[in-house]
């Protein structure tokens, strides 16, 4: 006899392990799902590992039926967002479930209870604690692998959210672009040189990862400036910057980091590219050792595909052609590394400046994603 589904809070180390491992179960052998690194998930979710918990509260839930795990979800309150920015919002993320609306309903009921307990007015997700976790439910492009910084999910997740009364809020688009023809690159190079001369800008040459460190806090300040108008924006704390540095810089070759400064050496734009390591992560299956690190390092060293991971332009330089400098510099790296295709990071549908740049290179719109919100009472 089938038992009724039930939800429990994550408390023990085993619960955390079960929470992190559940997607490995429902996406087993899936051709497009990319397993996260298990250690990275633990370090993000456990309060004693992630400094974001200094300004946040969270609760994780697991859904069970017939003693089997059938769903999971996390609900978070970032108090900087609530108290400093006046957004009475709880975030949900790490949402995965079998195709059973009752399971999703039970999970979101716990999310709503948690939000109401903290006197909040709405819930929104998928989001992480801050701007640096994966965000946005995939709504189009289910036959495509996600990039390192994005989510893959089954199509029925979207259906469940709509049936539960959620509405779309932020919408992102993602493009795939083949390496441009030489003629287009010449035009891009000329335009890039024109913009650099006009605004007295220069590109910082990064030869070693440690050369990024003097710019690190300035880079995060620029991220703050260029992202603070977004609804998902939350201020970044210094302890979080150190955490992100330790988590992500090891995956990034210095030549894939581009910094643009003004005549006073003040950082005004940047980009971070990561070779596409999704297939390597599939082979690693969540673990760096014994062989996962080998697959990842090989993919970082030799790859014909890359993805924009982060990009930022100071608001005072918006609309002045700065993305052409960024793309021109990356095109040089792509040519030297024989990268044939690259993917854009998720861009808001309203980010017309960067999308105008891509239009020159015959972009293929291959993924869409969105956050979903619901007012509660």
XYZ file of C-alpha atoms in Angstrom:
377
model
C 0.000 0.000 0.000
C 1.393 3.383 -1.016
C 1.955 5.737 1.903
C 1.172 9.441 1.883
C 4.142 11.698 1.077
C 5.666 13.666 3.935
C 8.301 16.389 4.330
C 11.082 16.618 6.905
C 13.644 19.325 7.721
C 17.293 18.651 6.984
C 19.168 18.394 10.272
C 21.879 15.742 10.331
C 24.963 15.278 8.162
C 23.188 12.337 6.529
C 20.229 14.591 5.719
C 22.577 17.064 4.029
C 24.180 14.242 2.081
C 20.764 12.948 0.988
C 19.752 16.488 -0.006
C 22.844 16.996 -2.168
C 22.655 13.534 -3.731
C 18.945 13.485 -4.611
C 19.365 15.054 -8.095
C 21.879 12.333 -8.952
C 18.948 9.949 -8.548
C 16.298 11.638 -10.702
C 18.771 12.692 -13.403
C 20.714 9.453 -13.509
C 22.093 8.876 -17.039
C 20.366 12.039 -18.258
C 22.260 13.310 -21.344
C 21.948 17.034 -20.495
C 22.045 17.250 -16.707
C 25.463 18.224 -15.319
C 26.257 17.002 -11.794
C 27.525 19.674 -9.396
C 30.625 19.012 -7.349
C 29.355 17.432 -4.134
C 31.951 19.186 -1.976
C 30.969 22.552 -3.467
C 27.293 21.919 -2.702
C 28.126 21.043 0.909
C 30.270 24.157 1.287
C 27.423 26.300 -0.034
C 24.590 24.796 1.980
C 26.087 24.068 5.395
C 26.014 27.009 7.829
C 29.487 26.280 9.209
C 30.992 26.400 5.695
C 29.368 29.400 4.008
C 29.934 32.918 5.440
C 26.694 34.123 3.831
C 24.912 32.641 6.860
C 26.201 35.587 8.911
C 23.454 37.587 7.239
C 21.024 34.851 6.241
C 18.736 32.138 7.545
C 17.820 29.023 5.624
C 16.024 25.728 5.952
C 16.319 22.693 3.715
C 13.527 20.148 3.234
C 13.302 16.607 1.894
C 10.088 14.960 0.707
C 9.574 11.222 1.252
C 7.138 8.629 -0.033
C 7.332 4.950 0.817
C 10.625 5.726 2.601
C 12.105 6.992 -0.681
C 13.248 10.567 -1.226
C 11.049 12.120 -3.904
C 11.834 15.834 -3.641
C 13.925 18.575 -2.067
C 13.914 22.357 -1.685
C 15.764 25.113 0.181
C 14.243 28.355 1.443
C 16.476 31.295 2.341
C 16.133 34.767 3.805
C 19.017 37.109 3.101
C 18.578 39.763 5.785
C 20.638 42.306 3.848
C 18.016 42.059 1.136
C 15.156 42.363 3.605
C 16.478 44.985 6.020
C 18.773 47.127 3.887
C 16.875 46.935 0.615
C 13.336 46.645 1.953
C 12.443 43.548 -0.070
C 10.081 41.404 1.981
C 11.081 38.271 0.114
C 12.134 34.716 0.819
C 14.166 32.937 -1.840
C 13.743 29.311 -2.820
C 16.317 27.185 -4.600
C 17.712 23.685 -4.984
C 14.220 22.636 -6.039
C 13.992 19.118 -7.476
C 11.108 16.653 -7.419
C 9.615 13.718 -9.218
C 6.767 14.471 -11.622
C 4.045 14.537 -8.981
C 2.305 17.839 -8.291
C 1.437 16.758 -4.751
C 5.136 16.475 -3.909
C 5.897 19.950 -5.223
C 2.886 21.335 -3.382
C 4.095 19.862 -0.087
C 7.585 21.301 -0.569
C 6.330 24.788 -1.389
C 3.935 24.671 1.544
C 7.011 24.441 3.795
C 8.635 27.322 1.932
C 5.553 29.468 2.518
C 5.447 28.536 6.216
C 9.080 29.552 6.616
C 8.484 32.876 4.836
C 5.376 33.652 6.899
C 7.234 32.785 10.096
C 9.674 35.573 9.193
C 6.847 37.999 8.290
C 7.712 38.078 4.585
C 5.287 38.802 1.771
C 6.452 36.775 -1.206
C 8.656 33.899 -2.316
C 10.766 33.834 -5.461
C 13.179 31.461 -7.152
C 15.011 29.485 -8.148
C 17.648 31.692 -6.529
C 20.624 31.168 -4.285
C 21.643 33.157 -1.237
C 23.155 35.887 -3.409
C 23.964 36.815 -7.019
C 26.670 34.166 -7.244
C 24.609 31.024 -6.926
C 22.693 29.520 -9.823
C 19.417 31.228 -10.643
C 16.520 30.938 -13.027
C 14.417 27.918 -13.940
C 15.059 26.602 -17.434
C 11.923 27.226 -19.531
C 13.301 26.556 -23.022
C 16.275 24.574 -24.279
C 15.814 21.254 -22.544
C 17.969 19.607 -25.220
C 20.987 21.699 -24.216
C 23.541 21.272 -21.442
C 23.693 24.074 -18.878
C 26.848 26.107 -18.450
C 28.783 25.872 -15.203
C 26.823 28.706 -13.600
C 23.285 27.715 -14.613
C 20.558 25.238 -13.739
C 19.184 22.313 -15.704
C 15.724 21.021 -14.826
C 12.974 18.800 -16.187
C 10.245 20.565 -18.241
C 7.543 19.609 -15.727
C 9.098 21.864 -13.051
C 7.755 24.844 -15.002
C 4.323 23.216 -15.220
C 4.252 22.510 -11.481
C 5.078 26.118 -10.607
C 2.359 27.486 -12.870
C -0.184 25.046 -11.427
C 0.797 26.158 -7.924
C 0.048 29.796 -8.729
C 3.534 31.124 -9.478
C 4.132 33.825 -12.081
C 7.261 34.648 -14.048
C 9.313 37.621 -12.951
C 12.846 38.014 -14.305
C 13.502 36.493 -17.731
C 16.891 35.643 -19.185
C 18.071 34.574 -22.627
C 21.196 32.614 -23.573
C 22.891 32.467 -26.953
C 25.290 30.114 -28.674
C 27.658 31.762 -31.163
C 30.108 30.245 -33.611
C 33.509 31.892 -33.815
C 33.041 34.899 -36.138
C 34.446 35.131 -39.653
C 37.755 36.982 -40.027
C 36.077 39.924 -41.765
C 33.794 40.517 -38.767
C 36.753 40.245 -36.396
C 38.619 42.974 -38.287
C 35.602 45.270 -37.944
C 35.309 44.433 -34.261
C 38.998 45.143 -33.699
C 38.763 48.552 -35.365
C 35.666 49.502 -33.363
C 37.287 48.281 -30.136
C 40.381 50.419 -30.793
C 38.151 53.408 -31.504
C 36.293 53.003 -28.181
C 39.540 52.567 -26.227
C 41.009 55.719 -27.766
C 37.848 57.753 -27.350
C 37.472 57.028 -23.632
C 41.204 56.589 -22.828
C 40.835 52.959 -21.780
C 43.304 50.104 -21.666
C 43.237 46.363 -21.117
C 45.143 44.918 -18.140
C 47.222 41.909 -19.169
C 46.707 39.085 -16.678
C 49.499 36.504 -16.926
C 49.050 34.733 -13.595
C 45.995 34.216 -11.395
C 47.702 36.102 -8.542
C 47.758 39.190 -10.784
C 43.969 39.325 -10.365
C 44.197 39.675 -6.579
C 45.047 43.435 -6.497
C 41.859 44.039 -8.514
C 39.682 41.540 -6.664
C 37.809 43.878 -4.325
C 37.553 46.507 -7.050
C 36.099 43.817 -9.326
C 33.437 42.941 -6.765
C 32.710 46.638 -6.269
C 32.117 46.827 -10.012
C 29.843 43.799 -9.852
C 27.873 45.631 -7.173
C 27.629 48.786 -9.294
C 26.625 46.963 -12.478
C 24.152 44.591 -10.807
C 22.520 46.648 -8.062
C 19.622 47.633 -10.318
C 18.667 43.959 -10.731
C 15.863 42.608 -8.580
C 18.057 39.686 -7.474
C 20.832 41.979 -6.221
C 22.081 41.556 -2.663
C 25.150 43.392 -1.252
C 28.319 41.274 -1.107
C 30.255 40.956 2.153
C 34.074 40.719 2.296
C 33.911 37.246 3.831
C 31.855 36.106 0.838
C 34.410 37.547 -1.587
C 37.125 35.419 -0.011
C 34.828 32.411 -0.189
C 34.097 32.937 -3.897
C 37.784 33.486 -4.611
C 38.667 30.145 -3.020
C 35.805 28.312 -4.724
C 36.052 29.587 -8.280
C 39.462 31.027 -9.152
C 40.983 27.543 -9.305
C 38.810 26.844 -12.366
C 39.779 29.994 -14.266
C 42.900 30.406 -16.376
C 44.275 33.980 -16.084
C 44.171 34.514 -19.844
C 40.383 34.087 -19.686
C 40.062 37.051 -17.309
C 39.864 40.469 -18.970
C 40.034 43.723 -17.021
C 39.501 47.157 -18.581
C 40.674 50.278 -16.737
C 40.414 54.020 -17.372
C 43.264 56.543 -17.607
C 43.502 56.546 -13.780
C 43.739 52.722 -13.665
C 40.260 52.452 -12.188
C 38.440 49.277 -13.200
C 35.452 50.067 -15.427
C 34.670 46.672 -17.005
C 35.613 43.007 -16.804
C 34.764 39.587 -18.123
C 35.461 36.050 -16.962
C 35.338 33.125 -19.389
C 35.441 29.433 -18.523
C 36.082 26.668 -21.060
C 33.046 24.395 -21.204
C 33.724 21.709 -18.604
C 30.200 20.294 -18.494
C 31.124 16.969 -20.128
C 34.070 16.663 -17.768
C 31.728 17.224 -14.813
C 29.453 14.492 -16.134
C 32.418 12.113 -16.128
C 33.429 13.284 -12.655
C 29.869 12.578 -11.426
C 30.150 15.002 -8.537
C 33.581 13.994 -7.261
C 37.008 15.531 -7.787
C 38.849 12.349 -6.794
C 40.186 10.005 -7.938
C 39.547 10.889 -11.603
C 37.246 13.920 -11.621
C 40.076 16.430 -11.259
C 41.846 14.823 -14.222
C 38.799 15.203 -16.489
C 38.266 18.814 -15.404
C 41.899 19.870 -15.841
C 42.052 18.284 -19.271
C 38.852 20.062 -20.291
C 40.178 23.404 -19.011
C 43.422 22.972 -20.954
C 41.993 21.773 -24.256
C 38.473 22.658 -25.388
C 36.748 23.939 -28.511
C 33.913 25.590 -26.579
C 33.731 28.256 -23.872
C 31.155 30.226 -21.910
C 30.991 33.748 -20.550
C 30.756 33.249 -16.799
C 30.693 36.846 -15.570
C 30.613 40.210 -17.277
C 30.261 43.668 -15.812
C 30.377 47.262 -17.041
C 30.257 50.309 -14.782
C 26.897 52.108 -15.180
C 28.667 55.337 -16.245
C 30.062 53.458 -19.255
C 26.852 51.741 -20.299
C 25.849 52.439 -23.889
C 29.396 53.412 -24.882
C 30.437 50.277 -26.754
C 32.490 48.739 -23.936
C 31.285 45.155 -24.648
C 33.053 45.385 -28.029
C 36.399 45.727 -26.204
C 35.602 42.739 -23.997
C 34.566 40.553 -26.905
C 37.508 41.644 -29.044
C 39.950 40.643 -26.307
C 38.240 37.312 -25.803
C 38.201 36.685 -29.562
C 42.000 36.840 -29.522
C 42.088 34.184 -26.801
C 39.522 32.054 -28.636
C 41.662 32.161 -31.788
C 44.815 31.158 -29.913
C 42.996 28.342 -28.095
C 41.122 27.171 -31.215
C 37.756 27.702 -29.519
C 35.079 27.398 -32.182
C 31.882 28.109 -30.218
C 30.973 30.066 -27.126
C 27.862 30.553 -25.020
C 26.728 33.792 -23.451
C 25.910 33.919 -19.785
C 22.202 34.400 -18.982
C 21.294 37.953 -19.974
C 18.144 39.752 -18.997
C 15.820 40.145 -21.973
C 16.066 43.888 -21.414
C 19.889 43.965 -21.734
C 19.752 45.283 -25.300
C 23.296 46.669 -25.502
C 25.043 43.319 -25.167
C 22.458 41.601 -27.358
C 23.097 44.165 -30.101
C 26.750 43.101 -30.056
C 25.866 39.415 -30.452
C 23.510 40.176 -33.366
C 26.526 40.921 -35.534
C 27.660 37.308 -35.196
C 24.505 35.313 -36.022
C 23.652 34.192 -32.478
C 21.416 31.206 -31.857
C 18.935 31.709 -29.019
C 19.078 28.262 -27.473
C 17.977 28.659 -23.847
C 15.573 30.722 -21.781
C 15.121 30.834 -18.037
C 13.114 32.774 -15.488
C 12.465 33.280 -11.820
C 8.977 32.603 -10.483
C 7.279 34.447 -7.643
C 4.188 34.088 -5.514
C 2.614 36.490 -3.036
C 1.740 34.804 0.262
C -0.516 35.685 3.182
